[in-house]
Amino acid sequence: MDPADLLQLLSEQQDRRLRVIENLLRGRRTVSTLYWGLRYDLLPLLNLAKPLDRGALDAPAQLLAQQGLIAGDSAEGVVHLTERGQTAATSTTYYRPITRQNWVNVDLIAARQRLLLAVQVASQYAHSTSRYYPLATDLTTRQAVRRWFHRVKGPDLATNLREALVSSLRQLPAETAAVVTDQFTGYQQPGYTVSQLAQSTNRSAWEIQLMHFDGVAQIALAAQEAQHPLHDLFQPLWAVPVSRSAQQTLQAVEAGGDLARVARVRKVKLSTVREHLLEAAIMLPATEFPYDQVLSETIRQRFAAAVTGPIDSWQYMELPAAMRDELDFFYFRLYAIWRMKRGDSE
Amino acid sequence: METLEASLEKVFGFNTFRSGQKAALTALESNQDTLAILPTGAGKTLIYQLYGYRHPGCVLIVSPLLSLMNDQVDRMRISGFKRVAAITSQTGYVERQVILEHLNELQFLFLSPEMLAQPQMLARVGQLDLSLLVIDEAHCIVQWGPDFRPEYLLLGAIRTKLNQPLTLMLTATAGKVTRQEISKQLRLQPQVVTESVDRPNIFLDVENVANEAEKQSRLQALVAKLQLPGVIYFSSKQQATDTALWLQQTTGVQAAAYHAGLSGEDRFRIQQQFMTGQLDLICATSAFGMGIDKNDVRFVIHYHLPADLESYAQEIGRAGRDGQPSIAILLYAPGDEQLPLALGQSNRPDEATITRYYAHPQSFAADDPVIHLLDFYRGHGISQAAVTQLFTRREKERNRALANMLAYARERRCLRQVWLQAFDETSPAHSAACCAPGEVALDLDQLELLRQPTSETENAPTDWETRLNRLF
Ligand SMILES: [Zn+2]
């Protein structure tokens, strides 16, 4: 990630974004990281750069600091955009993905691997070549594409796939459609590398990857249609973005039962039940979480009376001691999530 | 049993062997351990593929380069061998389990040396019926072993544990010392099958430059007029990347960098672009080359001084495989030997470090590669004195090899003679078509290596839908 990419993700006020960005990219899904990811609208970054090293954003942050675009303590991860930084961030025509709200629901990395191999296989098949170098990829991808190919191969495959891809890519900006097309490898077309595309479009490598993700997500959305040629290949990659154990806890709570009882039945600690619920509340739409059951009207009213101002300024420790004795930090956090899900960002 | 020629015809559809292949196969068929020193592109892999076809059991291939192994597996599958697999540190857990479950059914198994050195893996491999053990890039036992890949040093012991299977060692280049060292490490007395390393169609050239700036402008001038395609080798990834961009912008040549830092996906694309002629120039580190067969490479330039003549020979061997006039150019500035010297030393602990390490091994961080190396030796029960001696000897060898390389760079009469001498070969008489040492001017026109003006085949820009249609 270049300094210019990081600049786009930082903020003038919220000065604790750096570590959250790093943890999200690397797929460290602690409740705290997820909560702040939601708070800062950074959750689409989750899992997008798992091989990133710890501290990999420190160097670009230092460069931004040297240029006077951010201030603060980059070693501590506390940095904010300066006025110049804010101007620089908004003045560029940085790429803004249009499908990002869907990203947490689909495994984009795996989907991209499958798409690339499927296009290569279909392209070579369309030109009746069977002897070629397949893209080097992992076993799961190879097996999935192999199974898919044996089901769908036939005289119409190339036409169907081409039409499906064209129709999805047409919904993206033309530049994105071109960048997504040019990554494909196939018959007599090796495709272009990320850095070659970055060079020819005058964008950063990360922007090119964002365009790829945008293209993959757009195609995956269309492939939810059962008739789509990639339906079988992509469908398993859509998933509720909540861990399996958190889903089980959520089901147990929804089936009725207070949290302490769920903890006993599931043989986990009460604190674990609460973490699971927070994870689910953060990752799911408001309608899919039993707020009325877990966060009663009475509790909401008490918080509404006790906290004021922007959510970021709320402090659990500033609540009256009696209220803290009665209502765990869990409820405080859940109330903030509920407010955000309702669209109260202030 | 059918004749070797009959097998060749059946499996590959050829009716004659290339030189060296038959001699190596004949030696193996008479149960002789064999060291085959054959130039790049001579079809070394065919030797063990055909042997594996003719004999029951599994051919185990130990190879040092991960990317090369996967490449090789793909190639073999394409040519019809289906029971082939590779296990490296990059193989995912699930895939590894699948391969291990079907280990007994494999006809060819590729392993990295560190994978084979793991006791569990070695035990599994020990239960296989091995028809042949292949040590690919066998010169790495000497060139890389003590510095980078300590596991190669265990191959002798591993071979003993595997009950000394019939062994084929393959390399493109090995002088007398390297040959002796390979035999010693592997504890065997192989029959040596060798061809001359000389490549008469590759003109040899050394260009003396005063400093870095002059080197860059000389490089730029050469790339602007040399016949393409070509490869430029660098010692650093960053410099390869920067130079590719710079040359593309200033000379209009289609160039890209290739090094181990790229993703597998991008390495694939760059290789294929070069193969299909979309790219004319690769700026590479030594990661590039093994496993690439492009016949019409017209020039190989070395921007940095290689550490020894064997790597140099290997890298310039990518030029002119089609037998057409080609050129190998070494750019040399005074003091260039400092870089390989420093690279060698940074991989090697000094005596004081070894002493401190053996006194308190726990207080060193194992993520330092030098400490990792010492951990490895200590873990295998090698004493401080032996390790010190090993590194001292190793340093002497490296210095001697570098001195030979430097002698080549500074040679005033015949470069080919210096080169071939290192491989105990005598050189044909020097002529104007042979080489141009540092002070001799280079006449590309005479060598028929000047770039001919090409008719501009500038493709009209197409929109993305047309490009997408073309795929299908
Ligand atoms: Zn000569």
PDB file of N, CA and C in Angstrom, chain A residues 112-113 116 119-120 122-123 126-127 131-135 139 142 158 161-162 165-166 169-170 174 177-178 181-186 189-194 196 199, chain B residues 70-71 74-75 77-80 94-96 98 245 248-249 255-256 262 264-270 272-273 276 278-279 291 293 464-465 467-472:
ATOM      1  N   ARG A 112     -11.814 -14.166  -6.932  1.00  0.00           N
ATOM      2  CA  ARG A 112     -10.944 -13.666  -7.993  1.00  0.00           C
ATOM      3  C   ARG A 112     -10.114 -14.809  -8.585  1.00  0.00           C
ATOM      4  N   GLN A 113      -9.567 -15.668  -7.712  1.00  0.00           N
ATOM      5  CA  GLN A 113      -8.785 -16.807  -8.197  1.00  0.00           C
ATOM      6  C   GLN A 113      -9.632 -17.696  -9.106  1.00  0.00           C
ATOM      7  N   LEU A 116     -10.347 -15.968 -12.518  1.00  0.00           N
ATOM      8  CA  LEU A 116      -9.210 -15.940 -13.440  1.00  0.00           C
ATOM      9  C   LEU A 116      -8.992 -17.299 -14.085  1.00  0.00           C
ATOM     10  N   VAL A 119     -11.903 -18.217 -16.523  1.00  0.00           N
ATOM     11  CA  VAL A 119     -11.803 -17.507 -17.799  1.00  0.00           C
ATOM     12  C   VAL A 119     -10.708 -18.126 -18.659  1.00  0.00           C
ATOM     13  N   GLN A 120      -9.570 -18.459 -18.029  1.00  0.00           N
ATOM     14  CA  GLN A 120      -8.488 -19.059 -18.810  1.00  0.00           C
ATOM     15  C   GLN A 120      -8.927 -20.396 -19.413  1.00  0.00           C
ATOM     16  N   ALA A 122     -11.955 -21.536 -19.974  1.00  0.00           N
ATOM     17  CA  ALA A 122     -13.005 -21.373 -20.989  1.00  0.00           C
ATOM     18  C   ALA A 122     -12.433 -20.796 -22.279  1.00  0.00           C
ATOM     19  N   SER A 123     -11.468 -19.872 -22.150  1.00  0.00           N
ATOM     20  CA  SER A 123     -10.867 -19.260 -23.328  1.00  0.00           C
ATOM     21  C   SER A 123     -10.077 -20.288 -24.141  1.00  0.00           C
ATOM     22  N   ALA A 126     -12.465 -22.597 -25.794  1.00  0.00           N
ATOM     23  CA  ALA A 126     -13.120 -21.987 -26.956  1.00  0.00           C
ATOM     24  C   ALA A 126     -12.222 -22.058 -28.187  1.00  0.00           C
ATOM     25  N   HIS A 127     -10.908 -22.075 -27.958  1.00  0.00           N
ATOM     26  CA  HIS A 127      -9.987 -22.151 -29.084  1.00  0.00           C
ATOM     27  C   HIS A 127      -9.450 -23.567 -29.265  1.00  0.00           C
ATOM     28  N   ARG A 131      -3.471 -28.073 -24.432  1.00  0.00           N
ATOM     29  CA  ARG A 131      -2.119 -28.065 -23.871  1.00  0.00           C
ATOM     30  C   ARG A 131      -1.675 -26.630 -23.640  1.00  0.00           C
ATOM     31  N   TYR A 132      -1.760 -26.187 -22.404  1.00  0.00           N
ATOM     32  CA  TYR A 132      -1.325 -24.835 -22.077  1.00  0.00           C
ATOM     33  C   TYR A 132      -0.952 -24.802 -20.597  1.00  0.00           C
ATOM     34  N   TYR A 133      -0.254 -23.781 -20.194  1.00  0.00           N
ATOM     35  CA  TYR A 133       0.104 -23.654 -18.790  1.00  0.00           C
ATOM     36  C   TYR A 133      -1.047 -23.041 -18.021  1.00  0.00           C
ATOM     37  N   PRO A 134      -1.580 -23.785 -17.062  1.00  0.00           N
ATOM     38  CA  PRO A 134      -2.640 -23.176 -16.257  1.00  0.00           C
ATOM     39  C   PRO A 134      -2.032 -22.192 -15.262  1.00  0.00           C
ATOM     40  N   LEU A 135      -2.797 -21.176 -14.899  1.00  0.00           N
ATOM     41  CA  LEU A 135      -2.363 -20.244 -13.854  1.00  0.00           C
ATOM     42  C   LEU A 135      -2.032 -21.033 -12.600  1.00  0.00           C
ATOM     43  N   LEU A 139      -4.992 -25.577  -4.516  1.00  0.00           N
ATOM     44  CA  LEU A 139      -5.697 -26.816  -4.852  1.00  0.00           C
ATOM     45  C   LEU A 139      -7.210 -26.640  -4.831  1.00  0.00           C
ATOM     46  N   ARG A 142      -8.328 -24.982  -7.938  1.00  0.00           N
ATOM     47  CA  ARG A 142      -8.203 -25.868  -9.096  1.00  0.00           C
ATOM     48  C   ARG A 142      -9.323 -26.893  -9.122  1.00  0.00           C
ATOM     49  N   ALA A 158     -18.511 -20.534 -24.076  1.00  0.00           N
ATOM     50  CA  ALA A 158     -17.766 -19.296 -24.343  1.00  0.00           C
ATOM     51  C   ALA A 158     -18.725 -18.122 -24.539  1.00  0.00           C
ATOM     52  N   LEU A 161     -20.520 -17.219 -21.204  1.00  0.00           N
ATOM     53  CA  LEU A 161     -19.631 -16.582 -20.241  1.00  0.00           C
ATOM     54  C   LEU A 161     -19.282 -15.167 -20.698  1.00  0.00           C
ATOM     55  N   ARG A 162     -18.999 -15.027 -21.983  1.00  0.00           N
ATOM     56  CA  ARG A 162     -18.640 -13.705 -22.487  1.00  0.00           C
ATOM     57  C   ARG A 162     -19.800 -12.720 -22.279  1.00  0.00           C
ATOM     58  N   LEU A 165     -20.107 -11.794 -18.623  1.00  0.00           N
ATOM     59  CA  LEU A 165     -19.056 -10.886 -18.164  1.00  0.00           C
ATOM     60  C   LEU A 165     -19.299  -9.478 -18.709  1.00  0.00           C
ATOM     61  N   VAL A 166     -19.643  -9.383 -19.974  1.00  0.00           N
ATOM     62  CA  VAL A 166     -19.874  -8.070 -20.584  1.00  0.00           C
ATOM     63  C   VAL A 166     -20.997  -7.348 -19.846  1.00  0.00           C
ATOM     64  N   LEU A 169     -19.671  -6.107 -16.486  1.00  0.00           N
ATOM     65  CA  LEU A 169     -18.646  -5.071 -16.577  1.00  0.00           C
ATOM     66  C   LEU A 169     -19.226  -3.757 -17.098  1.00  0.00           C
ATOM     67  N   ARG A 170     -20.290  -3.842 -17.873  1.00  0.00           N
ATOM     68  CA  ARG A 170     -20.921  -2.618 -18.377  1.00  0.00           C
ATOM     69  C   ARG A 170     -21.492  -1.775 -17.249  1.00  0.00           C
ATOM     70  N   ALA A 174     -16.069   2.611 -17.252  1.00  0.00           N
ATOM     71  CA  ALA A 174     -15.358   2.001 -18.390  1.00  0.00           C
ATOM     72  C   ALA A 174     -13.910   1.678 -18.041  1.00  0.00           C
ATOM     73  N   ALA A 177     -13.858  -1.542 -16.114  1.00  0.00           N
ATOM     74  CA  ALA A 177     -14.134  -2.675 -16.992  1.00  0.00           C
ATOM     75  C   ALA A 177     -12.882  -3.055 -17.776  1.00  0.00           C
ATOM     76  N   ALA A 178     -12.130  -2.049 -18.234  1.00  0.00           N
ATOM     77  CA  ALA A 178     -10.917  -2.318 -19.004  1.00  0.00           C
ATOM     78  C   ALA A 178      -9.854  -2.970 -18.131  1.00  0.00           C
ATOM     79  N   THR A 181     -10.815  -6.545 -17.429  1.00  0.00           N
ATOM     80  CA  THR A 181     -10.607  -7.364 -18.635  1.00  0.00           C
ATOM     81  C   THR A 181      -9.128  -7.684 -18.834  1.00  0.00           C
ATOM     82  N   ASP A 182      -8.286  -6.676 -18.623  1.00  0.00           N
ATOM     83  CA  ASP A 182      -6.874  -6.847 -18.940  1.00  0.00           C
ATOM     84  C   ASP A 182      -6.119  -7.713 -17.941  1.00  0.00           C
ATOM     85  N   GLN A 183      -6.737  -8.050 -16.818  1.00  0.00           N
ATOM     86  CA  GLN A 183      -6.061  -8.980 -15.912  1.00  0.00           C
ATOM     87  C   GLN A 183      -6.256 -10.422 -16.382  1.00  0.00           C
ATOM     88  N   PHE A 184      -7.264 -10.661 -17.254  1.00  0.00           N
ATOM     89  CA  PHE A 184      -7.561 -12.037 -17.650  1.00  0.00           C
ATOM     90  C   PHE A 184      -6.446 -12.632 -18.496  1.00  0.00           C
ATOM     91  N   THR A 185      -6.194 -13.914 -18.248  1.00  0.00           N
ATOM     92  CA  THR A 185      -5.252 -14.689 -19.027  1.00  0.00           C
ATOM     93  C   THR A 185      -6.062 -15.662 -19.870  1.00  0.00           C
ATOM     94  N   GLY A 186      -5.704 -15.829 -21.123  1.00  0.00           N
ATOM     95  CA  GLY A 186      -6.419 -16.797 -21.941  1.00  0.00           C
ATOM     96  C   GLY A 186      -5.665 -17.075 -23.210  1.00  0.00           C
ATOM     97  N   GLN A 189      -3.383 -14.556 -24.937  1.00  0.00           N
ATOM     98  CA  GLN A 189      -3.406 -13.297 -24.185  1.00  0.00           C
ATOM     99  C   GLN A 189      -2.929 -13.573 -22.762  1.00  0.00           C
ATOM    100  N   PRO A 190      -1.678 -13.234 -22.461  1.00  0.00           N
ATOM    101  CA  PRO A 190      -1.177 -13.522 -21.115  1.00  0.00           C
ATOM    102  C   PRO A 190      -1.820 -12.643 -20.042  1.00  0.00           C
ATOM    103  N   GLY A 191      -2.395 -11.514 -20.444  1.00  0.00           N
ATOM    104  CA  GLY A 191      -2.936 -10.579 -19.452  1.00  0.00           C
ATOM    105  C   GLY A 191      -1.838  -9.697 -18.895  1.00  0.00           C
ATOM    106  N   TYR A 192      -2.253  -8.669 -18.150  1.00  0.00           N
ATOM    107  CA  TYR A 192      -1.286  -7.715 -17.613  1.00  0.00           C
ATOM    108  C   TYR A 192      -1.191  -7.835 -16.101  1.00  0.00           C
ATOM    109  N   THR A 193      -0.004  -7.550 -15.580  1.00  0.00           N
ATOM    110  CA  THR A 193       0.198  -7.614 -14.133  1.00  0.00           C
ATOM    111  C   THR A 193      -0.362  -6.350 -13.488  1.00  0.00           C
ATOM    112  N   VAL A 194      -0.539  -6.434 -12.181  1.00  0.00           N
ATOM    113  CA  VAL A 194      -1.055  -5.286 -11.445  1.00  0.00           C
ATOM    114  C   VAL A 194      -0.168  -4.065 -11.679  1.00  0.00           C
ATOM    115  N   GLN A 196       1.827  -3.397 -14.180  1.00  0.00           N
ATOM    116  CA  GLN A 196       1.704  -2.895 -15.555  1.00  0.00           C
ATOM    117  C   GLN A 196       0.418  -2.078 -15.719  1.00  0.00           C
ATOM    118  N   GLN A 199       0.772   1.253 -14.033  1.00  0.00           N
ATOM    119  CA  GLN A 199       1.580   2.156 -14.843  1.00  0.00           C
ATOM    120  C   GLN A 199       0.765   2.737 -16.004  1.00  0.00           C
TER     121      GLN A 199
ATOM    122  N   ASN B  70       6.934 -26.354  -9.524  1.00  0.00           N
ATOM    123  CA  ASN B  70       5.534 -26.328  -9.940  1.00  0.00           C
ATOM    124  C   ASN B  70       5.431 -26.246 -11.458  1.00  0.00           C
ATOM    125  N   ASP B  71       6.355 -25.485 -12.038  1.00  0.00           N
ATOM    126  CA  ASP B  71       6.437 -25.360 -13.470  1.00  0.00           C
ATOM    127  C   ASP B  71       6.656 -26.727 -14.117  1.00  0.00           C
ATOM    128  N   ASP B  74       3.589 -28.951 -13.973  1.00  0.00           N
ATOM    129  CA  ASP B  74       2.639 -28.568 -15.029  1.00  0.00           C
ATOM    130  C   ASP B  74       3.073 -29.112 -16.382  1.00  0.00           C
ATOM    131  N   ARG B  75       4.358 -28.907 -16.682  1.00  0.00           N
ATOM    132  CA  ARG B  75       4.897 -29.364 -17.950  1.00  0.00           C
ATOM    133  C   ARG B  75       4.712 -30.860 -18.148  1.00  0.00           C
ATOM    134  N   ARG B  77       2.527 -32.792 -16.699  1.00  0.00           N
ATOM    135  CA  ARG B  77       1.108 -33.133 -16.896  1.00  0.00           C
ATOM    136  C   ARG B  77       0.693 -32.849 -18.334  1.00  0.00           C
ATOM    137  N   ILE B  78       1.201 -31.712 -18.869  1.00  0.00           N
ATOM    138  CA  ILE B  78       0.871 -31.377 -20.248  1.00  0.00           C
ATOM    139  C   ILE B  78       1.391 -32.443 -21.202  1.00  0.00           C
ATOM    140  N   SER B  79       2.603 -32.985 -20.909  1.00  0.00           N
ATOM    141  CA  SER B  79       3.128 -33.987 -21.843  1.00  0.00           C
ATOM    142  C   SER B  79       2.630 -35.392 -21.507  1.00  0.00           C
ATOM    143  N   GLY B  80       1.612 -35.511 -20.649  1.00  0.00           N
ATOM    144  CA  GLY B  80       0.936 -36.795 -20.514  1.00  0.00           C
ATOM    145  C   GLY B  80       1.258 -37.605 -19.270  1.00  0.00           C
ATOM    146  N   VAL B  94      -4.060 -28.787   2.999  1.00  0.00           N
ATOM    147  CA  VAL B  94      -5.014 -29.739   2.417  1.00  0.00           C
ATOM    148  C   VAL B  94      -4.382 -30.470   1.239  1.00  0.00           C
ATOM    149  N   GLU B  95      -3.749 -29.682   0.376  1.00  0.00           N
ATOM    150  CA  GLU B  95      -3.125 -30.272  -0.802  1.00  0.00           C
ATOM    151  C   GLU B  95      -2.049 -31.278  -0.388  1.00  0.00           C
ATOM    152  N   ARG B  96      -1.289 -30.923   0.640  1.00  0.00           N
ATOM    153  CA  ARG B  96      -0.234 -31.810   1.099  1.00  0.00           C
ATOM    154  C   ARG B  96      -0.819 -33.139   1.585  1.00  0.00           C
ATOM    155  N   VAL B  98      -3.624 -34.504   0.658  1.00  0.00           N
ATOM    156  CA  VAL B  98      -4.109 -35.271  -0.500  1.00  0.00           C
ATOM    157  C   VAL B  98      -2.948 -36.001  -1.173  1.00  0.00           C
ATOM    158  N   LEU B 245      11.494   0.019 -15.820  1.00  0.00           N
ATOM    159  CA  LEU B 245      10.631   1.173 -16.037  1.00  0.00           C
ATOM    160  C   LEU B 245      11.373   2.262 -16.821  1.00  0.00           C
ATOM    161  N   GLN B 248      12.016   1.288 -20.439  1.00  0.00           N
ATOM    162  CA  GLN B 248      10.772   1.337 -21.206  1.00  0.00           C
ATOM    163  C   GLN B 248      10.438   2.777 -21.577  1.00  0.00           C
ATOM    164  N   GLN B 249      10.626   3.674 -20.610  1.00  0.00           N
ATOM    165  CA  GLN B 249      10.285   5.066 -20.869  1.00  0.00           C
ATOM    166  C   GLN B 249      11.276   5.760 -21.790  1.00  0.00           C
ATOM    167  N   ALA B 255       9.476  -3.492 -21.698  1.00  0.00           N
ATOM    168  CA  ALA B 255      10.295  -4.154 -20.686  1.00  0.00           C
ATOM    169  C   ALA B 255       9.498  -4.413 -19.422  1.00  0.00           C
ATOM    170  N   ALA B 256       9.888  -5.436 -18.671  1.00  0.00           N
ATOM    171  CA  ALA B 256       9.280  -5.688 -17.362  1.00  0.00           C
ATOM    172  C   ALA B 256      10.316  -6.334 -16.455  1.00  0.00           C
ATOM    173  N   LEU B 262       7.739 -11.090  -6.920  1.00  0.00           N
ATOM    174  CA  LEU B 262       6.440 -10.989  -7.594  1.00  0.00           C
ATOM    175  C   LEU B 262       5.526 -12.131  -7.168  1.00  0.00           C
ATOM    176  N   GLY B 264       2.968 -15.256  -7.786  1.00  0.00           N
ATOM    177  CA  GLY B 264       3.012 -16.327  -8.769  1.00  0.00           C
ATOM    178  C   GLY B 264       2.232 -15.968 -10.023  1.00  0.00           C
ATOM    179  N   GLU B 265       1.111 -15.283  -9.788  1.00  0.00           N
ATOM    180  CA  GLU B 265       0.243 -14.853 -10.881  1.00  0.00           C
ATOM    181  C   GLU B 265       0.982 -13.897 -11.826  1.00  0.00           C
ATOM    182  N   ASP B 266       1.678 -12.934 -11.245  1.00  0.00           N
ATOM    183  CA  ASP B 266       2.392 -11.963 -12.068  1.00  0.00           C
ATOM    184  C   ASP B 266       3.618 -12.583 -12.746  1.00  0.00           C
ATOM    185  N   ARG B 267       4.279 -13.507 -12.043  1.00  0.00           N
ATOM    186  CA  ARG B 267       5.405 -14.191 -12.689  1.00  0.00           C
ATOM    187  C   ARG B 267       4.914 -14.929 -13.930  1.00  0.00           C
ATOM    188  N   PHE B 268       3.780 -15.584 -13.783  1.00  0.00           N
ATOM    189  CA  PHE B 268       3.181 -16.301 -14.913  1.00  0.00           C
ATOM    190  C   PHE B 268       2.951 -15.353 -16.086  1.00  0.00           C
ATOM    191  N   ARG B 269       2.331 -14.195 -15.796  1.00  0.00           N
ATOM    192  CA  ARG B 269       2.004 -13.275 -16.884  1.00  0.00           C
ATOM    193  C   ARG B 269       3.262 -12.743 -17.579  1.00  0.00           C
ATOM    194  N   ILE B 270       4.273 -12.388 -16.764  1.00  0.00           N
ATOM    195  CA  ILE B 270       5.510 -11.863 -17.358  1.00  0.00           C
ATOM    196  C   ILE B 270       6.179 -12.924 -18.239  1.00  0.00           C
ATOM    197  N   GLN B 272       4.782 -15.440 -19.749  1.00  0.00           N
ATOM    198  CA  GLN B 272       3.987 -15.659 -20.961  1.00  0.00           C
ATOM    199  C   GLN B 272       4.089 -14.465 -21.910  1.00  0.00           C
ATOM    200  N   GLN B 273       4.142 -13.264 -21.369  1.00  0.00           N
ATOM    201  CA  GLN B 273       4.293 -12.081 -22.228  1.00  0.00           C
ATOM    202  C   GLN B 273       5.620 -12.140 -22.984  1.00  0.00           C
ATOM    203  N   THR B 276       5.368 -14.886 -25.700  1.00  0.00           N
ATOM    204  CA  THR B 276       4.552 -14.552 -26.857  1.00  0.00           C
ATOM    205  C   THR B 276       5.032 -13.298 -27.583  1.00  0.00           C
ATOM    206  N   GLN B 278       5.124 -10.207 -26.460  1.00  0.00           N
ATOM    207  CA  GLN B 278       4.573  -8.916 -26.020  1.00  0.00           C
ATOM    208  C   GLN B 278       5.629  -8.094 -25.302  1.00  0.00           C
ATOM    209  N   LEU B 279       6.539  -8.783 -24.647  1.00  0.00           N
ATOM    210  CA  LEU B 279       7.657  -8.119 -23.982  1.00  0.00           C
ATOM    211  C   LEU B 279       8.928  -8.432 -24.752  1.00  0.00           C
ATOM    212  N   GLY B 291      13.729 -22.947 -16.261  1.00  0.00           N
ATOM    213  CA  GLY B 291      12.354 -23.286 -16.604  1.00  0.00           C
ATOM    214  C   GLY B 291      11.760 -22.440 -17.715  1.00  0.00           C
ATOM    215  N   ASP B 293      11.776 -21.688 -21.601  1.00  0.00           N
ATOM    216  CA  ASP B 293      12.434 -22.005 -22.857  1.00  0.00           C
ATOM    217  C   ASP B 293      11.983 -21.100 -23.979  1.00  0.00           C
ATOM    218  N   TRP B 464     -12.500  -2.345 -24.342  1.00  0.00           N
ATOM    219  CA  TRP B 464     -12.384  -3.551 -23.519  1.00  0.00           C
ATOM    220  C   TRP B 464     -13.304  -4.664 -24.001  1.00  0.00           C
ATOM    221  N   GLU B 465     -14.436  -4.319 -24.587  1.00  0.00           N
ATOM    222  CA  GLU B 465     -15.348  -5.383 -25.031  1.00  0.00           C
ATOM    223  C   GLU B 465     -14.720  -6.191 -26.161  1.00  0.00           C
ATOM    224  N   ARG B 467     -11.525  -6.605 -26.556  1.00  0.00           N
ATOM    225  CA  ARG B 467     -10.469  -7.420 -25.955  1.00  0.00           C
ATOM    226  C   ARG B 467     -11.062  -8.637 -25.243  1.00  0.00           C
ATOM    227  N   LEU B 468     -12.200  -8.434 -24.611  1.00  0.00           N
ATOM    228  CA  LEU B 468     -12.847  -9.548 -23.920  1.00  0.00           C
ATOM    229  C   LEU B 468     -13.350 -10.584 -24.932  1.00  0.00           C
ATOM    230  N   ASN B 469     -13.919 -10.081 -26.029  1.00  0.00           N
ATOM    231  CA  ASN B 469     -14.400 -10.996 -27.076  1.00  0.00           C
ATOM    232  C   ASN B 469     -13.291 -11.870 -27.619  1.00  0.00           C
ATOM    233  N   ARG B 470     -12.107 -11.263 -27.744  1.00  0.00           N
ATOM    234  CA  ARG B 470     -10.992 -11.986 -28.325  1.00  0.00           C
ATOM    235  C   ARG B 470     -10.622 -13.225 -27.490  1.00  0.00           C
ATOM    236  N   LEU B 471     -10.876 -13.141 -26.183  1.00  0.00           N
ATOM    237  CA  LEU B 471     -10.551 -14.285 -25.321  1.00  0.00           C
ATOM    238  C   LEU B 471     -11.377 -15.512 -25.680  1.00  0.00           C
ATOM    239  N   PHE B 472     -12.607 -15.261 -26.133  1.00  0.00           N
ATOM    240  CA  PHE B 472     -13.512 -16.417 -26.294  1.00  0.00           C
ATOM    241  C   PHE B 472     -13.755 -16.788 -27.754  1.00  0.00           C
TER     242      PHE B 472
END
